[in-house]
Coordinates of C-alpha atoms in Angstrom, one line a residue:
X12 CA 138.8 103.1 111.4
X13 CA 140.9 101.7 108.9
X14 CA 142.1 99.2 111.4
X15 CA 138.7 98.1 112.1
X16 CA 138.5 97.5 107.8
X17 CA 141.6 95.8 107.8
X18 CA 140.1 93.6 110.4
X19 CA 137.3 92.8 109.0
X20 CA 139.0 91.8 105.5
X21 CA 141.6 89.2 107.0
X22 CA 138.6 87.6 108.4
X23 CA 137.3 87.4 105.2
X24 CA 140.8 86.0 103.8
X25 CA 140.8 83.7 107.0
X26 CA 137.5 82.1 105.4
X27 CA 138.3 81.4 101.7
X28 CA 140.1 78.1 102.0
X29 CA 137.2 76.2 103.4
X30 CA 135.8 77.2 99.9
X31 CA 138.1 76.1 97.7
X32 CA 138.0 72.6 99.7
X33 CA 134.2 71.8 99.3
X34 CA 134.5 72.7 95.6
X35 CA 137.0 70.7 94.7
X36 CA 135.3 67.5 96.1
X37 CA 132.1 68.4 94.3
X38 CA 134.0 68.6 90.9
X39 CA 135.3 65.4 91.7
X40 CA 132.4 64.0 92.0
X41 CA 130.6 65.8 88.9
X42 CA 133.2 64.0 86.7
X43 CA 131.9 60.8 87.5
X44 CA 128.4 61.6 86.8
X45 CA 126.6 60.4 83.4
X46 CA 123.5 62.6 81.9
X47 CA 120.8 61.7 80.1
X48 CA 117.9 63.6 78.6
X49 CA 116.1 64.0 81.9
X50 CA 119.6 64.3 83.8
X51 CA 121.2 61.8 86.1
X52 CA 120.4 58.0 85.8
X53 CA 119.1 57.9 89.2
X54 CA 117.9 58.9 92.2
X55 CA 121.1 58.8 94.5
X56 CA 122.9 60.4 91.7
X57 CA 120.5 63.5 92.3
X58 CA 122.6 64.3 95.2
X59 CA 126.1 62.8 94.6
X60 CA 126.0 64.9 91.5
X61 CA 125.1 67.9 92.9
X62 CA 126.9 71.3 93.0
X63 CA 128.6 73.0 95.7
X64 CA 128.6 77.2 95.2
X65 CA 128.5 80.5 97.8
X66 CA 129.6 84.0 98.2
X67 CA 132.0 84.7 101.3
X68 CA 132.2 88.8 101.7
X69 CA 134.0 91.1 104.2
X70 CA 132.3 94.5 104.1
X71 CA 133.8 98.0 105.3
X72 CA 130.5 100.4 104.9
X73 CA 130.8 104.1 106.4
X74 CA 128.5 107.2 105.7
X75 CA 129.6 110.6 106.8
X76 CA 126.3 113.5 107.3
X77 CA 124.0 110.3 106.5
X78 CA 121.1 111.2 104.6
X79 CA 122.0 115.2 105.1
X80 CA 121.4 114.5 108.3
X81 CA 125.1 116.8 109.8
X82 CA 127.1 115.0 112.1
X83 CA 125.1 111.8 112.0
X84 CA 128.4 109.2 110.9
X85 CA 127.6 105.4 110.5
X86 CA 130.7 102.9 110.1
X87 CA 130.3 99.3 110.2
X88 CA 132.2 96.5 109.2
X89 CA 130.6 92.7 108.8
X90 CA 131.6 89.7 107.2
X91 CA 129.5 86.5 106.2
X92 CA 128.0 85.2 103.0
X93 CA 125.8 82.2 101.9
X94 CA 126.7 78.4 101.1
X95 CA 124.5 76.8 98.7
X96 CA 124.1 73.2 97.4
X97 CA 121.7 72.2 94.6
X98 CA 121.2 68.9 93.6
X99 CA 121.7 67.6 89.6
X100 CA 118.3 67.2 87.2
X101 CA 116.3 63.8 87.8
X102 CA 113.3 63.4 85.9
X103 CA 113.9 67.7 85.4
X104 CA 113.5 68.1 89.3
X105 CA 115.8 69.8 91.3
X106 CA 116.4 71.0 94.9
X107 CA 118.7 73.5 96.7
X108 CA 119.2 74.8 99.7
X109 CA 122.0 77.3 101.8
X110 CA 123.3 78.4 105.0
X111 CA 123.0 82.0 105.5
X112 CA 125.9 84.1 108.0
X113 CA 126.9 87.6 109.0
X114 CA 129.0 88.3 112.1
X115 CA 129.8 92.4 113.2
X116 CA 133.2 93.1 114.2
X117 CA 133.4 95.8 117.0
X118 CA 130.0 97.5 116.0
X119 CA 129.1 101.1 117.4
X120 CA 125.9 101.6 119.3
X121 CA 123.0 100.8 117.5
X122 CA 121.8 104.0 116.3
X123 CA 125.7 104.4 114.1
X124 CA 125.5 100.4 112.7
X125 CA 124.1 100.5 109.5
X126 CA 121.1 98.0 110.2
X127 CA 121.6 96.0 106.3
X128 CA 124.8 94.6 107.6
X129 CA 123.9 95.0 111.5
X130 CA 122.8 92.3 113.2
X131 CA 124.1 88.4 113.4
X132 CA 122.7 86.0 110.9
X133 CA 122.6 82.3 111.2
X134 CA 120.2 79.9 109.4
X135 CA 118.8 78.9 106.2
X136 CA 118.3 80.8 103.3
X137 CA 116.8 79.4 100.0
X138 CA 115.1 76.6 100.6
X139 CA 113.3 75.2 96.8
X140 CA 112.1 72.4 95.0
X141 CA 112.0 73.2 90.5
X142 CA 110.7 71.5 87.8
X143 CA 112.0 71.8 84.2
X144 CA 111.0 70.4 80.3
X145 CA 111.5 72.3 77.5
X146 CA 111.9 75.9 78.5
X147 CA 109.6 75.8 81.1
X148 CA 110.7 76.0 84.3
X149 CA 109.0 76.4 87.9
X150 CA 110.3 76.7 91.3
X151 CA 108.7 76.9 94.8
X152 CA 109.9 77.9 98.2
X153 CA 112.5 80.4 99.3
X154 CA 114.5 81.9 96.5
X155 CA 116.2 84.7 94.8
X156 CA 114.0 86.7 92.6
X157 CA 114.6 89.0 89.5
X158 CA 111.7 91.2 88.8
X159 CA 110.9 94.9 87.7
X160 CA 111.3 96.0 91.5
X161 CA 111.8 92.6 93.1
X162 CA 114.9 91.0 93.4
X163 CA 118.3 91.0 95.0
X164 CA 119.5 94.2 92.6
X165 CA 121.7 95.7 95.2
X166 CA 123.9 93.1 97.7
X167 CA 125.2 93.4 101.1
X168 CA 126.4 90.3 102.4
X169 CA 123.7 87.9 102.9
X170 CA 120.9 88.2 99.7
X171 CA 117.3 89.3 99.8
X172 CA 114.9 86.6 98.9
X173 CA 111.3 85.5 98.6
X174 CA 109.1 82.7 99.5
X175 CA 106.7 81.6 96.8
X176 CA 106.4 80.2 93.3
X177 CA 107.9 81.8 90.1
X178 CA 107.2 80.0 86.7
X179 CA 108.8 81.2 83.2
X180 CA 108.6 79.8 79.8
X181 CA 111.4 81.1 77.4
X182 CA 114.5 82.9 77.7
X183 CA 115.4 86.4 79.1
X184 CA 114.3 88.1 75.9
X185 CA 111.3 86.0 75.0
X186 CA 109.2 84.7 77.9
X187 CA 106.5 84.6 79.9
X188 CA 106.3 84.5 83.2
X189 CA 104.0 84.9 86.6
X190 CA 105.0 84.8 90.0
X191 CA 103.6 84.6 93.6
X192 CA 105.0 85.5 96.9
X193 CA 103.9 85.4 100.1
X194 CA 107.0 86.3 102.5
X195 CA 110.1 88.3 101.9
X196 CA 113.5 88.0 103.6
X197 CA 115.7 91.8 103.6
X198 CA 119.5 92.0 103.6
X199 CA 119.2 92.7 107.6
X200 CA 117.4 89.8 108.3
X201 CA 117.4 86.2 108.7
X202 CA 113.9 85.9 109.2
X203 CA 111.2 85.7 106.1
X204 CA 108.6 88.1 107.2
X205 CA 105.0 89.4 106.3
X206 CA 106.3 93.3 105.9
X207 CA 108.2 95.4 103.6
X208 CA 110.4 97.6 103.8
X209 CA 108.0 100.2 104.1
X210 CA 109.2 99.8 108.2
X211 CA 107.5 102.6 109.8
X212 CA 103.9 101.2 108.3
X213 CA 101.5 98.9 110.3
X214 CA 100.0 96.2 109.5
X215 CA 101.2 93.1 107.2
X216 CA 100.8 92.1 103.7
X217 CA 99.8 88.6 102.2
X218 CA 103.0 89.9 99.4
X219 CA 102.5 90.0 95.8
X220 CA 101.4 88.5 92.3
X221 CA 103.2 89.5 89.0
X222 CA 103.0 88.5 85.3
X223 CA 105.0 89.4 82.3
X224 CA 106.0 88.9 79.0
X225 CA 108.9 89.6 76.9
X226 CA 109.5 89.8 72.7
X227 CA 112.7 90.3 70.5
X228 CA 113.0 91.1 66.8
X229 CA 116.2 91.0 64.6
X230 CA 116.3 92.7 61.1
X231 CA 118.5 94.6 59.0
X232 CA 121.3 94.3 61.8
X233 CA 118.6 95.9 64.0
X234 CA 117.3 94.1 67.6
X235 CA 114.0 95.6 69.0
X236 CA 113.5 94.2 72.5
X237 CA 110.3 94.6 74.8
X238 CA 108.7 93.3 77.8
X239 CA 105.3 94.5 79.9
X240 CA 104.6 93.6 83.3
X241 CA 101.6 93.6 85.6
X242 CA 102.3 93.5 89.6
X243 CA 99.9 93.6 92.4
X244 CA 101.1 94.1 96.0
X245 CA 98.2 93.4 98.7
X246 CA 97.3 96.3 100.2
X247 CA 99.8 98.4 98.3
X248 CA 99.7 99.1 94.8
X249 CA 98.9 97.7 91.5
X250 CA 102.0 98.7 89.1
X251 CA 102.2 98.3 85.2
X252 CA 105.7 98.4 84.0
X253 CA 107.0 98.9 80.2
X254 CA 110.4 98.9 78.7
X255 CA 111.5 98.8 75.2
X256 CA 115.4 98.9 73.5
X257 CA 116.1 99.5 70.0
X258 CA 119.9 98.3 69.1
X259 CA 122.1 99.5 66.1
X260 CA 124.2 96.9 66.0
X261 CA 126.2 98.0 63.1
X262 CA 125.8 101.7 63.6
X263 CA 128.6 103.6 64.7
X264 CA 129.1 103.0 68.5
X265 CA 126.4 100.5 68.2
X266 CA 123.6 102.9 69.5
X267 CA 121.0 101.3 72.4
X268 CA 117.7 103.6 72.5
X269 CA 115.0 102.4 75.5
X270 CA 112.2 103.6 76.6
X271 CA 109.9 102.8 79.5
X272 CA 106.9 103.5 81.3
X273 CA 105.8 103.2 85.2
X274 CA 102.5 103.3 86.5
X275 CA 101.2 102.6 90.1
X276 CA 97.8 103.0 91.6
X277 CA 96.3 102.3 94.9
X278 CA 95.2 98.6 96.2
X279 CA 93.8 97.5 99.1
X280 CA 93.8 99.3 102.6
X281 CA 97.1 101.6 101.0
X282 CA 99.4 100.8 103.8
X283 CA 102.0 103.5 102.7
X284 CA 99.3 106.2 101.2
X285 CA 97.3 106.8 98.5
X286 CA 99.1 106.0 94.9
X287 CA 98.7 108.0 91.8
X288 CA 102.0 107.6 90.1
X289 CA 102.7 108.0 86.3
X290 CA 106.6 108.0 84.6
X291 CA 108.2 108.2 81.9
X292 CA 111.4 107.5 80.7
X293 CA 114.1 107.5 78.1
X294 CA 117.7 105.8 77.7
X295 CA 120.6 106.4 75.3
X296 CA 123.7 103.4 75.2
X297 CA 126.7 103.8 73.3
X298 CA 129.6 101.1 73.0
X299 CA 132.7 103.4 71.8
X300 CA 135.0 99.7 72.1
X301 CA 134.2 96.7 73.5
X302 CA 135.4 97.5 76.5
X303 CA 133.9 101.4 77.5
X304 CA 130.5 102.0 77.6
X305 CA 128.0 105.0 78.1
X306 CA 124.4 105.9 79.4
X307 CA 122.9 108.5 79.5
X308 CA 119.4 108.4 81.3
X309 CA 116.2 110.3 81.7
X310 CA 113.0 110.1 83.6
X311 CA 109.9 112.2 84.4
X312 CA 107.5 111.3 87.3
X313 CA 104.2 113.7 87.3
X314 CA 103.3 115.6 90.2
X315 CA 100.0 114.4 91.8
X316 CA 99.6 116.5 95.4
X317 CA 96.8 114.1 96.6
X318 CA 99.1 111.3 97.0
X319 CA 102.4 109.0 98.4
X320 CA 105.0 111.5 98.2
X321 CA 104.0 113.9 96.0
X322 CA 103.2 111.7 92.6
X323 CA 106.1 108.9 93.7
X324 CA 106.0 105.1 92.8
X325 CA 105.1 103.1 95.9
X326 CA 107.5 100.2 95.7
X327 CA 107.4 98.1 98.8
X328 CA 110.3 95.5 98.2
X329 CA 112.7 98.2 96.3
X330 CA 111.7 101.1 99.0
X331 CA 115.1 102.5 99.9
X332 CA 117.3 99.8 97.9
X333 CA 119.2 102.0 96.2
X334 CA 118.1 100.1 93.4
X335 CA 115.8 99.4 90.9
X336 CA 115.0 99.7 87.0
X337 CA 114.6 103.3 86.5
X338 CA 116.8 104.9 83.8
X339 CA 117.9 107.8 86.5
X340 CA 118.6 106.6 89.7
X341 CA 121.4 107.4 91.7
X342 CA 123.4 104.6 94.2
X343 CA 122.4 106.2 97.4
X344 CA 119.4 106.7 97.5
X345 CA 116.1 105.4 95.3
X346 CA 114.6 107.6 92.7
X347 CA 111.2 106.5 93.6
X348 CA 111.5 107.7 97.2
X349 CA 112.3 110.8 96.4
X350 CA 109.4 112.9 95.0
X351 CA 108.0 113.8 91.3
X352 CA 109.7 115.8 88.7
X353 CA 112.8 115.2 86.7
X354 CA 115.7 112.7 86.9
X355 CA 118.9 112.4 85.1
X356 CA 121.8 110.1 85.2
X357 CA 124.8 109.7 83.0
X358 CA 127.8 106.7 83.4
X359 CA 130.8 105.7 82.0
X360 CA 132.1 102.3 82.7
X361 CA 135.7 100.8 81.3
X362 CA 137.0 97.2 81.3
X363 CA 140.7 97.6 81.7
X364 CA 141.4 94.2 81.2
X365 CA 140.7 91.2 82.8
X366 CA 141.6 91.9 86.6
X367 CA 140.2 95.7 86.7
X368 CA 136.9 97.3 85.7
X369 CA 136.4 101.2 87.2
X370 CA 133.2 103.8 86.4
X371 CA 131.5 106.6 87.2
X372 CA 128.5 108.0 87.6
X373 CA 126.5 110.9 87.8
X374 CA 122.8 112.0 88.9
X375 CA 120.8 115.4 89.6
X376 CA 117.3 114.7 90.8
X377 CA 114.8 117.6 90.3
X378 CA 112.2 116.6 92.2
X379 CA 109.8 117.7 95.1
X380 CA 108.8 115.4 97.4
X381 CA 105.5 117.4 98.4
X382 CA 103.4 120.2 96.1
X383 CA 104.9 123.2 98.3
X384 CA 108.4 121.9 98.8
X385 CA 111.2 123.0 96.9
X386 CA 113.0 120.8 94.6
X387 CA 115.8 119.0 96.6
X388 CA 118.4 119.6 93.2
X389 CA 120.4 116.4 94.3
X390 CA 123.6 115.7 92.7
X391 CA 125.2 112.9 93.5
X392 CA 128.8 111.9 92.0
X393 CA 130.0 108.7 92.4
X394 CA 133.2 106.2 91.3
X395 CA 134.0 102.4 91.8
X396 CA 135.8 100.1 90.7
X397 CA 137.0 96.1 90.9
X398 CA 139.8 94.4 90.7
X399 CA 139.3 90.2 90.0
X400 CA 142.4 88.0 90.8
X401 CA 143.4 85.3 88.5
X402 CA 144.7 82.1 88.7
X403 CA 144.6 80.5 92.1
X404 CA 142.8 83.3 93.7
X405 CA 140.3 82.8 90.6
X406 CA 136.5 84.3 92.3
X407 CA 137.9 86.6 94.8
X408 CA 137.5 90.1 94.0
X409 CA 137.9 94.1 95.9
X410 CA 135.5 96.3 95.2
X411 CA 135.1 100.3 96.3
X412 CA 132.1 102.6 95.8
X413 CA 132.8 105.9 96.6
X414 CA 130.3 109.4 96.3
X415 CA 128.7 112.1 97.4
X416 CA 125.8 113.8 97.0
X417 CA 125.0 117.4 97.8
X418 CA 121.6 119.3 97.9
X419 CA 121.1 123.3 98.4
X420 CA 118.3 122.3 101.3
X421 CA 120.8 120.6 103.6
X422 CA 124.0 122.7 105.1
X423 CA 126.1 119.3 104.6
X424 CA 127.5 116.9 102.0
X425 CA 126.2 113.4 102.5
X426 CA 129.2 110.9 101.9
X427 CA 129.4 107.2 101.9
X428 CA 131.7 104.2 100.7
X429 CA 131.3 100.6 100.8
X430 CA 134.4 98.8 100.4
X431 CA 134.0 94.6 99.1
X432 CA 135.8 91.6 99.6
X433 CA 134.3 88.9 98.4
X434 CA 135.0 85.5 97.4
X435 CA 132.5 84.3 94.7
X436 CA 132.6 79.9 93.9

């Protein structure tokens, strides 16, 4: 097996000079650009002053007792990536579009290929037109997305994204901002489809519609930052999210105190079940130097028997994503899929210096997925860590996660590590 990972990182290596190439052009030609308020001067500039970027990776992901499920291993090894241009301002408009990839190498049967990085992709990915004056900005068609339980949190090797039209007015503390989608494209796909990745549901959904809002206040060396959001997915849920922080910034360790709030309810037909979910949760942030860090993280979800897994939030783009904002959520698996009760997480994360960051983590979920389960007492302990290269090799990087969790309902340790190379330009 670590043959077949060797493999599949040369490949990656093999790719990175075609890179390097296209970017260079496309800072050549940036130089001879001229902006004005609106941008470029014209219309052809539009494109000959556009930018060249992408993400080439080479992934090595193996799980050992997947899911506690004993003696069910998954290895698979992929490589692939995006290549994006976007054109420069005129007039404030903008266009961009990519090429989306992923090739296997030497894949097990189907039912040991982990389906994220499984099958061949070829063909486009975002695919937008944006407008933008004075803080306000709005973009339409197929595009990455950064929402309370929509966006690209987690990565593979080709990105999730959505087709619709986001709008925001601000910046990422104060804003506005509403957004529409109608199809959604998942890391194992190359198609932009009318489900979620609630798989084993029928029936299709015309997507969602969110709108938020955000606030920041400075005083006395104090920043209090909030935002609210509203999301409705058709024939889902309706979700409310909340999350506060309070920052000492002169306080010892420069404390971060957040708070947040999760509430789902049923919409529509209910594809995955009936939703009556309510959470709560709290967040302390320490800064010991300016390069180690601390969390410590905390969240309750009531029990409610009469619906989707036990009192759980029904999240139908973040459903097993490993992902998402909860304070307490491990890198396996999703807090949200897991059942009502309590969650806890604690991390430690160190910049070494410029080439290597490393971290740890730690999570026990107390939770029951059903009224008259027990609780599944998951631990999960996990490190990682990156290494960046410098000068010429400037955007690659190696990256390991590595963890395990345990559980006294299963008669096996789950284990899994995802190993990275990826060339970022």
């Amino acid at each position: 097996m670590q043959l077949k990972a060797v493999s599949g990182l040369c490949l990656g290596v093999f790719l990175l000079p075609l890179a390097p190439a296209a970017l260079a052009a496309t800072q050549s030609n940036i130089s001879d650009c001229q902006y004005g308020t609106n941008g470029v001067d014209s219309f052809a500039d539009m494109f000959t002053c556009g930018t060249v970027s992408g993400s080439l990776r080479s992934m090595y992901y193996s799980t050992h007792n997947a899911y506690f499920s004993k003696g069910f291993n998954q290895d698979t090894i992929s490589y692939g990536g995006f290549l994006k241009f976007e054109t420069a301002p005129f007039y404030g408009v903008r266009a961009g579009v990519s090429g989306i990839f992923l090739r296997g190498i030497n894949h097990p049967d189907e039912a040991h290929t982990i389906s994220d990085i499984g099958d061949n992709q070829t063909n486009f990915g975002e695919a937008y037109l944006s407008w933008e004056h004075d803080g306000f900005k709005i973009t339409a068609g197929d595009q990455r997305l950064n929402l309370p339980f929509v966006g690209d949190y987690d990565w593979r090797i080709t990105p999730a994204l959505f087709r619709g039209v986001d709008a925001n007015y601000g910046d990422s503390t104060n804003f506005l901002h509403a957004t529409k989608i109608w199809r959604y494209k998942p890391w194992g796909d190359d198609q932009f489809l009318n489900t979620t990745n609630y798989t084993d549901v029928d029936g299709t959904t015309n997507g969602m519609w969110a709108m938020g809002g955000g606030r920041g206040m400075q005083w006395d060396n104090k920043s209090l930052t909030g935002q609210i959001w509203y999301e409705e997915y058709a024939d889902y849920t309706r979700l409310v999210y909340g999350e506060s922080h309070l920052q000492f910034q002169d306080a010892l360790f420069q404390p971060d105190v957040g708070l947040q709030f999760v509430r789902g309810t049923s919409a529509g037909k209910a594809l995955a079940g009936e939703v009556n979910s309510t959470s709560y949760g709290a967040q302390l942030g320490l800064t010991f130097t300016p390069s180690l860090s601390w969390k410590l993280g905390y969240d309750h979800i009531a029990a409610s028997g009469n619906s989707w897994n036990n009192g759980s939030l029904v999240t139908p783009y973040a459903h097993n994503a490993s992902s998402g904002p909860y304070f307490a959520q491990p890198f396996f698996t999703s807090t949200q899929d897991l059942g009502s009760g309590n969650a806890y997480m604690t991390s430690l994360h160190y910049v070494m210096n410029e080439n290597l960051s490393l971290g740890t983590q730690y999570s026990f979920m107390d939770l029951k997925p059903t009224p008259a389960s027990s609780s599944i007492d998951q631990s999960e302990y996990l490190v990682y860590f990156t290494w960046s290269f410098t000068g010429m090799l400037k955007g690659l990087s190696v990256t390991d996660f590595a963890g395990v969790q345990t559980s006294p309902l299963y008669d096996s340790s789950f284990w899994q590590n995802r190993l990275i190379m990826q060339y970022d330009f």
